[in-house]
PDB file of C-alpha atoms in Angstrom:
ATOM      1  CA  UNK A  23      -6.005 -23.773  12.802  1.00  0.00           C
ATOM      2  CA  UNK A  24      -4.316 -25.887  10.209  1.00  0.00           C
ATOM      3  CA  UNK A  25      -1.630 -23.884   8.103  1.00  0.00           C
ATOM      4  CA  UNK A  26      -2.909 -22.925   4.230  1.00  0.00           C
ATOM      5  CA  UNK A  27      -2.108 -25.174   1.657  1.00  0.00           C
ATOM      6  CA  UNK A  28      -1.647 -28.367   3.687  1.00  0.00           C
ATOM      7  CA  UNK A  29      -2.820 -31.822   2.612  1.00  0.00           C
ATOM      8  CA  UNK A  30      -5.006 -33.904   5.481  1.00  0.00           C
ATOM      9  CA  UNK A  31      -2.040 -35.996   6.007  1.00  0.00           C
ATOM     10  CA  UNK A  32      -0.192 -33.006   6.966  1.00  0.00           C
ATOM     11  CA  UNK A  33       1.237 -33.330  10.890  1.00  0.00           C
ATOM     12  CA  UNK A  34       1.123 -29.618  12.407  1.00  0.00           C
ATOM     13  CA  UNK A  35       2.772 -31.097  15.579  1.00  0.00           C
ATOM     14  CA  UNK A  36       5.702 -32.004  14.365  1.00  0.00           C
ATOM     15  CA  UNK A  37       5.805 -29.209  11.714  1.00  0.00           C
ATOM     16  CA  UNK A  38       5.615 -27.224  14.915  1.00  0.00           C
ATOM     17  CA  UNK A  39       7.723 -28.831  16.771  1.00  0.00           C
ATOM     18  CA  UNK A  40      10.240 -28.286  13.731  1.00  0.00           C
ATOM     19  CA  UNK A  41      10.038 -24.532  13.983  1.00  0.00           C
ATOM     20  CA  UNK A  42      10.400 -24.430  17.216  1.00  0.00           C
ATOM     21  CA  UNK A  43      13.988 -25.933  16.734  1.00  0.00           C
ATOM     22  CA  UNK A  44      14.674 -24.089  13.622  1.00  0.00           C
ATOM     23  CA  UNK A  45      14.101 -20.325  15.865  1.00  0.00           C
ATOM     24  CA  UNK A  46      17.220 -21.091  17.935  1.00  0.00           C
ATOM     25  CA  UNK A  47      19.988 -19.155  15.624  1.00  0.00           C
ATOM     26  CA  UNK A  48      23.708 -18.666  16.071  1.00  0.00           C
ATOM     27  CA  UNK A  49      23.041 -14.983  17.252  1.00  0.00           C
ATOM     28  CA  UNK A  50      20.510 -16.121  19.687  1.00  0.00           C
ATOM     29  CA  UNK A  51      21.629 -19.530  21.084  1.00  0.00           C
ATOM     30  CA  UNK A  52      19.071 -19.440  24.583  1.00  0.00           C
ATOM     31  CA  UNK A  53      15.654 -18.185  23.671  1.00  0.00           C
ATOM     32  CA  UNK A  54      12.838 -17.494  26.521  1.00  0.00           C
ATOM     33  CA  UNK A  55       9.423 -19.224  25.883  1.00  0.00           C
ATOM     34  CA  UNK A  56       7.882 -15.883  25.356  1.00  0.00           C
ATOM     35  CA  UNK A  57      10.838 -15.582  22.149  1.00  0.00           C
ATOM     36  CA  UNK A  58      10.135 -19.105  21.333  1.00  0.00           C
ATOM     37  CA  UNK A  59       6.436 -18.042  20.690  1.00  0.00           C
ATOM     38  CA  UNK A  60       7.198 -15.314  19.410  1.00  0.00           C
ATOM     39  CA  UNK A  61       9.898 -16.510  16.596  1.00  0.00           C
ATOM     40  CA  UNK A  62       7.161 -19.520  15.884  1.00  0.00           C
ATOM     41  CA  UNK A  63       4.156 -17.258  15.884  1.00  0.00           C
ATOM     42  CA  UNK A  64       2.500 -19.606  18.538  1.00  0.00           C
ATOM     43  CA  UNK A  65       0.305 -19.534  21.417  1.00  0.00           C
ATOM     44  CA  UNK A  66       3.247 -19.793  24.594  1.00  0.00           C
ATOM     45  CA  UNK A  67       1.319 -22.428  26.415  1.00  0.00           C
ATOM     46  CA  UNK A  68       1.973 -24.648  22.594  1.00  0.00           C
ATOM     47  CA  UNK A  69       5.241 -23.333  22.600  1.00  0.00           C
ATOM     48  CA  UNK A  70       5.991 -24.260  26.083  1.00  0.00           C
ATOM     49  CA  UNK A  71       4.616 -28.144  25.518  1.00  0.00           C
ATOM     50  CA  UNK A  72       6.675 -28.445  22.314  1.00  0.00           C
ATOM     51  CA  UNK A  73       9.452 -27.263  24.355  1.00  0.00           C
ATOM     52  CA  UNK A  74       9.250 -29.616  27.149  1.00  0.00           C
ATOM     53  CA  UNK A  75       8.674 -32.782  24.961  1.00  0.00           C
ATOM     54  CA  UNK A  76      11.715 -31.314  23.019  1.00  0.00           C
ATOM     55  CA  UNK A  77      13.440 -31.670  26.242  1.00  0.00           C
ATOM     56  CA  UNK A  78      12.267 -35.267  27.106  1.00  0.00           C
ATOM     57  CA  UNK A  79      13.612 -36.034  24.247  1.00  0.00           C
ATOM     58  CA  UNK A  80      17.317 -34.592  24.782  1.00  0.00           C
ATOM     59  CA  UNK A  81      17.131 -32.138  21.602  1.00  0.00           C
ATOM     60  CA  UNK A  82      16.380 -29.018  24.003  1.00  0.00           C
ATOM     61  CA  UNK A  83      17.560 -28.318  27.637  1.00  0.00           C
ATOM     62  CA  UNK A  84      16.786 -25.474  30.193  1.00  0.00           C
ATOM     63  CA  UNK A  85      18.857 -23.422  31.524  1.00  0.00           C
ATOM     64  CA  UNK A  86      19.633 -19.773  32.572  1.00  0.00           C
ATOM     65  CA  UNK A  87      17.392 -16.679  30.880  1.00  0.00           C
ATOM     66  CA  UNK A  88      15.484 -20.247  28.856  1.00  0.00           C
ATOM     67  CA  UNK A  89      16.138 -22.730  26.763  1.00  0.00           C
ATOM     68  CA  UNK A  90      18.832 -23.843  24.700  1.00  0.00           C
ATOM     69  CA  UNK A  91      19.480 -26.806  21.744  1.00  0.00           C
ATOM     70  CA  UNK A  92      21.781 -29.910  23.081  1.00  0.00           C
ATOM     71  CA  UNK A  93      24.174 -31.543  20.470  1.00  0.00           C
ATOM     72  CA  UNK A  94      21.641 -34.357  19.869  1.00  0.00           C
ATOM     73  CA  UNK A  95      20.075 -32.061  17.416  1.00  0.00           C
ATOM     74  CA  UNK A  96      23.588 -32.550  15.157  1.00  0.00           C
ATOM     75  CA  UNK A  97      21.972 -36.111  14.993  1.00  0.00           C
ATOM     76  CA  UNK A  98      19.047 -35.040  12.834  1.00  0.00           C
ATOM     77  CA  UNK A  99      21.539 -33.567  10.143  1.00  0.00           C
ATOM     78  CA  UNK A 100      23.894 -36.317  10.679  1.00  0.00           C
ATOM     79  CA  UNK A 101      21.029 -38.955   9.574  1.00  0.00           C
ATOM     80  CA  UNK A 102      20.592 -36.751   6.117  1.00  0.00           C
ATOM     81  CA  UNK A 103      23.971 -36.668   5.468  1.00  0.00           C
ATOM     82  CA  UNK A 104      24.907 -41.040   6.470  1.00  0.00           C
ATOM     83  CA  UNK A 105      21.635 -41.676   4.571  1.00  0.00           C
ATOM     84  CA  UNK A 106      23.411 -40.151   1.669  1.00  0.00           C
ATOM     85  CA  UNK A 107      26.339 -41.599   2.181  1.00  0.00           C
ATOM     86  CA  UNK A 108      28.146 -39.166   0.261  1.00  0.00           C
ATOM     87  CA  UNK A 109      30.583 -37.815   3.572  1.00  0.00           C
ATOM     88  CA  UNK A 110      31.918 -41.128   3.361  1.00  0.00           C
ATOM     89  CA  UNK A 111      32.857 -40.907  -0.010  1.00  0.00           C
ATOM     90  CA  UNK A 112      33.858 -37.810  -0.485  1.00  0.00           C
ATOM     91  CA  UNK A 113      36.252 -37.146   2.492  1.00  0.00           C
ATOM     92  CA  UNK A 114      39.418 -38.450   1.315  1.00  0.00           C
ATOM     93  CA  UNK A 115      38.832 -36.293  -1.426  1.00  0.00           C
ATOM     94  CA  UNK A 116      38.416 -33.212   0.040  1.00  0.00           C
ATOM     95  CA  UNK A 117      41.025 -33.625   2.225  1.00  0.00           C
ATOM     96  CA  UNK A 118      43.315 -34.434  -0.839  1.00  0.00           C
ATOM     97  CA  UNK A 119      41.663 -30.971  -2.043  1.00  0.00           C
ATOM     98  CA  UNK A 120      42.188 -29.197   0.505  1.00  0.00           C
ATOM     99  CA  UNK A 121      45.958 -30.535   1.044  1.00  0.00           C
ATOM    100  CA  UNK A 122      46.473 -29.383  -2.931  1.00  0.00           C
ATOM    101  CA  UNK A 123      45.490 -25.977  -2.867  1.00  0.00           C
ATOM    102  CA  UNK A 124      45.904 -24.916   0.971  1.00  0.00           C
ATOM    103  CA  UNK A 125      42.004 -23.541   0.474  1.00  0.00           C
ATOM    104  CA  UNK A 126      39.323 -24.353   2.060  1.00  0.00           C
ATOM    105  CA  UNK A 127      37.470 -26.971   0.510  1.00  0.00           C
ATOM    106  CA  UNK A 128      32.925 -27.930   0.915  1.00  0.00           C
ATOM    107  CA  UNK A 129      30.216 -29.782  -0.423  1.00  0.00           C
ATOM    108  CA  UNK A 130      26.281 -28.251  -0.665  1.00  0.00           C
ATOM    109  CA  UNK A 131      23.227 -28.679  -1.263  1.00  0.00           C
ATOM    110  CA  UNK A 132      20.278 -26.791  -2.819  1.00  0.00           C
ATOM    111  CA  UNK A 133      17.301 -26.146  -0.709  1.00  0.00           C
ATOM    112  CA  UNK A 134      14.938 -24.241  -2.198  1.00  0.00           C
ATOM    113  CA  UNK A 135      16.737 -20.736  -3.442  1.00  0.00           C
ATOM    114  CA  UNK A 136      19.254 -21.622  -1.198  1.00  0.00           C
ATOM    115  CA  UNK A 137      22.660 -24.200  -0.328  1.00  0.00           C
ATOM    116  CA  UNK A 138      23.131 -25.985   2.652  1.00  0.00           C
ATOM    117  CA  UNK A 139      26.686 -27.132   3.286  1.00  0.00           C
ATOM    118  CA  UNK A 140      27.068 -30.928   3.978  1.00  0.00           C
ATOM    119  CA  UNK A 141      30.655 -31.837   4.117  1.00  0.00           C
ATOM    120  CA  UNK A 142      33.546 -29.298   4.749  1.00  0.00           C
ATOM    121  CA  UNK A 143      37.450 -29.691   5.211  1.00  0.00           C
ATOM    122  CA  UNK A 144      38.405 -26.026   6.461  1.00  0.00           C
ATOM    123  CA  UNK A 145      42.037 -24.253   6.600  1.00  0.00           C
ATOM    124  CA  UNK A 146      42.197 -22.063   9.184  1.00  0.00           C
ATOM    125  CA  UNK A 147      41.946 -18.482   7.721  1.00  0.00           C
ATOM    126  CA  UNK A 148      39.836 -15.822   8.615  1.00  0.00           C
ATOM    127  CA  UNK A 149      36.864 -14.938   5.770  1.00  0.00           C
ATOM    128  CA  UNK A 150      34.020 -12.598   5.942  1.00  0.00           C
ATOM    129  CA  UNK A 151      31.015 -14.733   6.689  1.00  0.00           C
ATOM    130  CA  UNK A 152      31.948 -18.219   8.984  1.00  0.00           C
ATOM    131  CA  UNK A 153      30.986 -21.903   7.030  1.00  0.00           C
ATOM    132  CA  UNK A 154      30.018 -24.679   8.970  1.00  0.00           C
ATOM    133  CA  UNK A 155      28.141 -28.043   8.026  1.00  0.00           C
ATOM    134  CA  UNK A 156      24.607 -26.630   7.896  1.00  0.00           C
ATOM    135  CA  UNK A 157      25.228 -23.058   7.125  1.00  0.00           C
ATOM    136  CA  UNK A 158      22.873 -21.874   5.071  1.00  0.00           C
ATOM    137  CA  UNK A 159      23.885 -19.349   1.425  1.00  0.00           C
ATOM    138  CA  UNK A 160      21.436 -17.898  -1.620  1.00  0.00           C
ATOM    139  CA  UNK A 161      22.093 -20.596  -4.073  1.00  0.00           C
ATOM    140  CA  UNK A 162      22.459 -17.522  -6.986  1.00  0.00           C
ATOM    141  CA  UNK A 163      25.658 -15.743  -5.991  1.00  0.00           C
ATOM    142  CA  UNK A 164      27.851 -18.708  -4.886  1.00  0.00           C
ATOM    143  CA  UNK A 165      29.366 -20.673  -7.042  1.00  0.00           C
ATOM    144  CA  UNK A 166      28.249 -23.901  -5.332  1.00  0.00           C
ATOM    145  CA  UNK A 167      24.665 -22.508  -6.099  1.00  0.00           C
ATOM    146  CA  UNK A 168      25.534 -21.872  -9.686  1.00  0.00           C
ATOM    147  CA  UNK A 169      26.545 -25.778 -10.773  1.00  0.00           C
ATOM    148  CA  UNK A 170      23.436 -26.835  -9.495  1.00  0.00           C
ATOM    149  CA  UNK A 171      20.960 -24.009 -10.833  1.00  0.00           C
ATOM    150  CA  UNK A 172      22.192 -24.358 -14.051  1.00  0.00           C
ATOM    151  CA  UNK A 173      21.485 -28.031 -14.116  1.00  0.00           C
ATOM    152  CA  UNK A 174      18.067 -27.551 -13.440  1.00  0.00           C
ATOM    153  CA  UNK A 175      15.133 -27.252 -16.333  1.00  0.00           C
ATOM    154  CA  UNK A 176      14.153 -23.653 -16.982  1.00  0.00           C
ATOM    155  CA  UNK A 177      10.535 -24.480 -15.506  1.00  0.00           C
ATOM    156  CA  UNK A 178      12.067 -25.861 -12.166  1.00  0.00           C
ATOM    157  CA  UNK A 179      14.977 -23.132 -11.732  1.00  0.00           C
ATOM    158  CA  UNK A 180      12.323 -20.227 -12.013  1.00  0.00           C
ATOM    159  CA  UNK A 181      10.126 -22.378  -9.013  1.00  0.00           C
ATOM    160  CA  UNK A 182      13.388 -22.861  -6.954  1.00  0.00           C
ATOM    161  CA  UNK A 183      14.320 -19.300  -7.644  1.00  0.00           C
ATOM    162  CA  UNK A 184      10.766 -17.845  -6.747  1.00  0.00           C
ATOM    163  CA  UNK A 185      11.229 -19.062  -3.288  1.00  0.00           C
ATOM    164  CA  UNK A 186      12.738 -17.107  -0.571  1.00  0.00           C
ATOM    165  CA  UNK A 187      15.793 -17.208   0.657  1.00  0.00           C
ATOM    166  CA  UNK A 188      15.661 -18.549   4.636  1.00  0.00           C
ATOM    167  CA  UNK A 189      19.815 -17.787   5.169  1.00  0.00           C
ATOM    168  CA  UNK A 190      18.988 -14.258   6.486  1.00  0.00           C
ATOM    169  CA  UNK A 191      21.817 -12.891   4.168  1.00  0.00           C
ATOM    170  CA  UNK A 192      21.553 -10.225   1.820  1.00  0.00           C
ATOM    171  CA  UNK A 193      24.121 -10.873  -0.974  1.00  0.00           C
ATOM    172  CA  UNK A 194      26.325  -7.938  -3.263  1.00  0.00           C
ATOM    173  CA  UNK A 195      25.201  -9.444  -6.465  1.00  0.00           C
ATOM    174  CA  UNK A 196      21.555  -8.705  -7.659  1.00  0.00           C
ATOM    175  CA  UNK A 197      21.227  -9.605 -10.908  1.00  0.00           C
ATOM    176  CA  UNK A 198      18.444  -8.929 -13.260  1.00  0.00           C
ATOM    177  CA  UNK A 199      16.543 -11.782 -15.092  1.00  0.00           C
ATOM    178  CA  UNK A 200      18.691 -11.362 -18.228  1.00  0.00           C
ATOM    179  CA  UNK A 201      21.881 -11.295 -16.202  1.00  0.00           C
ATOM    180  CA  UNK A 202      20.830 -14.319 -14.167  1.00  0.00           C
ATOM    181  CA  UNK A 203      20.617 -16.439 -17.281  1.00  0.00           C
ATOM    182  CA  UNK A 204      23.454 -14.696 -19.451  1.00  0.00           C
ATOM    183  CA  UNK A 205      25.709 -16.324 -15.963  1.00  0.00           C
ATOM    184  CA  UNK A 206      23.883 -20.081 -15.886  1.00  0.00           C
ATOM    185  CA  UNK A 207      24.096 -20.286 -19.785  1.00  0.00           C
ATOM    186  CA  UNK A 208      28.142 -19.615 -19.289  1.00  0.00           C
ATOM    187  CA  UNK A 209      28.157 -22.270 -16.348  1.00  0.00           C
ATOM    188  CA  UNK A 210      25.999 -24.723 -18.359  1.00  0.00           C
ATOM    189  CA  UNK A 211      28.506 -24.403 -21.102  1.00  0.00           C
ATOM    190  CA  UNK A 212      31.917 -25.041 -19.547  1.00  0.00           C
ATOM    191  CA  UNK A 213      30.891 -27.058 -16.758  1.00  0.00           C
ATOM    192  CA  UNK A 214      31.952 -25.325 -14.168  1.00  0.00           C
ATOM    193  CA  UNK A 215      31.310 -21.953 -11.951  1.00  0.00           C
ATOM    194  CA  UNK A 216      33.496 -18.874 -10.428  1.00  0.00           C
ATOM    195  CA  UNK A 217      31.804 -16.009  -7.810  1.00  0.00           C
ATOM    196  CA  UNK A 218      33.932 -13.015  -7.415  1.00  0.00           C
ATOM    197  CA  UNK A 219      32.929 -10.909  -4.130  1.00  0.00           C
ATOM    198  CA  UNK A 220      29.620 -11.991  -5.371  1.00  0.00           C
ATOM    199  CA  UNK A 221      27.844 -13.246  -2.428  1.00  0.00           C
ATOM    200  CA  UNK A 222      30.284 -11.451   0.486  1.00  0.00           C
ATOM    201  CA  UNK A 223      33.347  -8.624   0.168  1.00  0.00           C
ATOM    202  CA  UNK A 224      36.876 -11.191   0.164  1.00  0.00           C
ATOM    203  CA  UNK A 225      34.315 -14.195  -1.116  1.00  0.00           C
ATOM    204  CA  UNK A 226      36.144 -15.837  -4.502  1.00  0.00           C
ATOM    205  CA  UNK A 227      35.490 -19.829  -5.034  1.00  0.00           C
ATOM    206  CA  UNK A 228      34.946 -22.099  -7.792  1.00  0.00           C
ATOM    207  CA  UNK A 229      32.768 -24.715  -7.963  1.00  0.00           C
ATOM    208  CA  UNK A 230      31.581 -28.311 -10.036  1.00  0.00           C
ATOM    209  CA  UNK A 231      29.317 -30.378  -9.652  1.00  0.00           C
ATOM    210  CA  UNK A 232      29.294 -33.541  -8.235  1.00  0.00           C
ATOM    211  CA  UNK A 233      26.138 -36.778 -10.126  1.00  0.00           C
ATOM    212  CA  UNK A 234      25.086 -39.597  -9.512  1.00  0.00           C
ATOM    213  CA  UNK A 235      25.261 -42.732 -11.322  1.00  0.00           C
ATOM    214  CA  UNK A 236      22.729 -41.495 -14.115  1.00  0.00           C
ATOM    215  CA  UNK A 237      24.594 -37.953 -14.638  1.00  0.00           C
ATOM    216  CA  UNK A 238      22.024 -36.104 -12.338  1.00  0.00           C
ATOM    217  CA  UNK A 239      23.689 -33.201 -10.354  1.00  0.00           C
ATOM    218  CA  UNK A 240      23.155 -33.672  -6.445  1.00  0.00           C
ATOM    219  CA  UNK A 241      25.509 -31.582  -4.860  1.00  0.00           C
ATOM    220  CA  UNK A 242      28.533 -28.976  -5.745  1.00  0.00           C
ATOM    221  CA  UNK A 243      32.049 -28.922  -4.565  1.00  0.00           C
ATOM    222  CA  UNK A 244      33.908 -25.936  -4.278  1.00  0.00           C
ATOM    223  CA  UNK A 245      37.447 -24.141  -3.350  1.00  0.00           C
ATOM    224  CA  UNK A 246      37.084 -21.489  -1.555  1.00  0.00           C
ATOM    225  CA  UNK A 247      39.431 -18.496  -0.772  1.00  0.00           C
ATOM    226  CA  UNK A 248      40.220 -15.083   0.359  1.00  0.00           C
ATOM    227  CA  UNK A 249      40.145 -12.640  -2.776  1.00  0.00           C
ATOM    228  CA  UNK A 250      43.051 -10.556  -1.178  1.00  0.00           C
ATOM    229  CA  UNK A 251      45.363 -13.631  -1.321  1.00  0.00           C
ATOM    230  CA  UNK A 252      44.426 -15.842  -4.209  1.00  0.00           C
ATOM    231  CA  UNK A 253      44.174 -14.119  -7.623  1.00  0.00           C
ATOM    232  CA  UNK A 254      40.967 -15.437 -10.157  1.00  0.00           C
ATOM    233  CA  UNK A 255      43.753 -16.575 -12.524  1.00  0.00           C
ATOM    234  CA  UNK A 256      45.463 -18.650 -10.056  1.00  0.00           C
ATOM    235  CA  UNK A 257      42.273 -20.310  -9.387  1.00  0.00           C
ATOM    236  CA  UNK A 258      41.496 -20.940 -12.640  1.00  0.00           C
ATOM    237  CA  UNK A 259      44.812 -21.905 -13.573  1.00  0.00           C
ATOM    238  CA  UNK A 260      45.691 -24.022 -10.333  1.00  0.00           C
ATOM    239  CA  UNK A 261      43.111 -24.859  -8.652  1.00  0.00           C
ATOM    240  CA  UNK A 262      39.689 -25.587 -10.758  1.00  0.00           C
ATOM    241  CA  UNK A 263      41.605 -28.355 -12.465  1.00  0.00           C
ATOM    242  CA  UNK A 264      42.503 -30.154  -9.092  1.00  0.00           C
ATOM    243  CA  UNK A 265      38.837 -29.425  -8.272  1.00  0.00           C
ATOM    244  CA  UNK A 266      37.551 -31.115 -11.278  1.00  0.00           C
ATOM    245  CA  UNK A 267      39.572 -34.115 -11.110  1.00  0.00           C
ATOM    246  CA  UNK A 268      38.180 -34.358  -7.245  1.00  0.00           C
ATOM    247  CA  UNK A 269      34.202 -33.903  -8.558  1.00  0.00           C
ATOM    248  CA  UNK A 270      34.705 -36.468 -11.302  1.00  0.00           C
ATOM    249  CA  UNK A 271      36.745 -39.159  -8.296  1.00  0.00           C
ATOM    250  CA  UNK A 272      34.169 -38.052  -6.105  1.00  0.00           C
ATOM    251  CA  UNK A 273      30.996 -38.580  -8.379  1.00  0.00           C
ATOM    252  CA  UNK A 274      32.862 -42.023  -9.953  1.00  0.00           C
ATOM    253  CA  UNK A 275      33.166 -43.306  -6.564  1.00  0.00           C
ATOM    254  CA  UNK A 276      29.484 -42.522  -5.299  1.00  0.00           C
ATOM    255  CA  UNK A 277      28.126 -44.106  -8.468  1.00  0.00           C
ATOM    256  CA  UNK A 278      29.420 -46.991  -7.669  1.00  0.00           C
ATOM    257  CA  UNK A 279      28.705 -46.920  -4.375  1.00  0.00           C
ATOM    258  CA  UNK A 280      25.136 -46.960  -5.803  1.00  0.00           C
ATOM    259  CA  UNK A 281      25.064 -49.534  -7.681  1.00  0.00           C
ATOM    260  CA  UNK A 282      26.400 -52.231  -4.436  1.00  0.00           C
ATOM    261  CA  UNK A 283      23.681 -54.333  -3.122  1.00  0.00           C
ATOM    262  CA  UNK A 284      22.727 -53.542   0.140  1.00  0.00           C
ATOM    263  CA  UNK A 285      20.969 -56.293   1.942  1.00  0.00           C
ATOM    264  CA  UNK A 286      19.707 -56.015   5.344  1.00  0.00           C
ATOM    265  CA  UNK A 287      19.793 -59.484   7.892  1.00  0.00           C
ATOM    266  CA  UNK A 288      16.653 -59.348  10.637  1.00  0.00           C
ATOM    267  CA  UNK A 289      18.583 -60.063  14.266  1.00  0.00           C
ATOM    268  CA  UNK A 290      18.984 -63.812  15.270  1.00  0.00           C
TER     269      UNK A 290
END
């Protein structure tokens, strides 16, 4: 039966087919068929043909108590993030970032009520909850979340905020309506946003955010570090204004990277 809510241009296969990669989880890295269907809520004989043309195609492989992803699925977030283009120009950035400050140092992405990280330079300290490109966060209680919330328009951020979260995380801050906008009004006004132990115990980052040639927000960067070492006045004081001068290089750059001509010549 087709799904509620879908238009008739609406593909179930490959929305299916979607899910089916989506189930496989960093806890559970080799599913069964009978998990597959289970995590997908579908029929195992579906689950076991989306499987197997999964595997034709080199994004699943079988082995040993089922079936597990292959690195070709990195491909499909690869494409997002090239098509962008924005790894590209901000890497030497972030590594400049991250050579400043000795921290830590990502770009994400809203989706939905939540970020997905993009781009990440990492130091090699231990933290409370592990960041990789494609680790998904609630948007509310980071501070990546915050710069990008607050640009939104009240009707929008109440839509974006209505949806659940899908990052399986429960964070420490909760906030109440009132409390939710007292913190984006303060991040609207100076530009910028801190989290304190907000999302995770030993969690403290700030965050900007990083526009587009016409001043929309598309992403947040962020330092991150370990509350037990780095003090919220030290990174207000020394790092947020390294971290500002790499959003504004870093947005500068990918506006004009917009504004190139790009023209594509058909093979000979």
């Amino acid at each position: 039966m087709p799904r509620e809510g879908t238009g008739p241009d609406f593909i179930e296969a490959l929305a299916r087919g979607l899910e089916v990669i989506a189930a496989f989880r960093p806890a559970r890295p080799v599913l069964s068929l009978a998990e597959v269907a289970t995590a997908t809520d579908l029929a195992r004989p579906t689950a076991r043909r989306i499987l197997l043309t999964l595997s034709e195609l080199g994004y699943v492989r079988a082995q040993e108590g089922g079936y597990a992803l292959t690195p070709r699925v990195l491909e499909l977030g690869v494409a997002y993030v090239r098509s962008m283009g924005l790894w590209d120009v901000a890497r030497p950035h972030l590594e400049c970032l991250v050579e400043r400050t000795g921290e830590s140092c990502s770009i994400a992405q809203l989706d939905g009520s939540d970020i997905v990280y993009v781009a990440r330079v990492a130091v090699p300290k231990i933290v409370s909850l592990a960041v990789q490109i494609g680790t998904r966060f609630p948007a509310l209680p980071t501070s990546l979340g915050k710069v990008q919330l607050a640009a939104l328009p009240v009707d929008e951020l109440d839509r974006v905020l209505a949806e659940p979260t899908r990052s399986g995380l429960t964070p420490r801050w909760q906030p109440d309506r009132a409390e939710r906008e007292a913190s984006l009004r303060e991040v609207r006004a100076r530009g910028w946003a801190l989290t304190d132990e907000q999302l995770a115990l030993g969690i403290r980052s700030v965050a900007a955010p990083l526009r587009d040639g016409t001043g929309r927000v598309i992403a947040g960067i962020n330092v991150n570090c370990h509350a037990a070492e780095t003090s919220v006045e030290y990174l207000v004081d020394h790092h947020l204004p390294l971290l500002l001068q790499a959003a504004g290089d870093i947005s500068a750059d990918f506006a004009r990277l917009s504004e190139i001509p790009h023209v594509t010549v058909p093979a000979g």
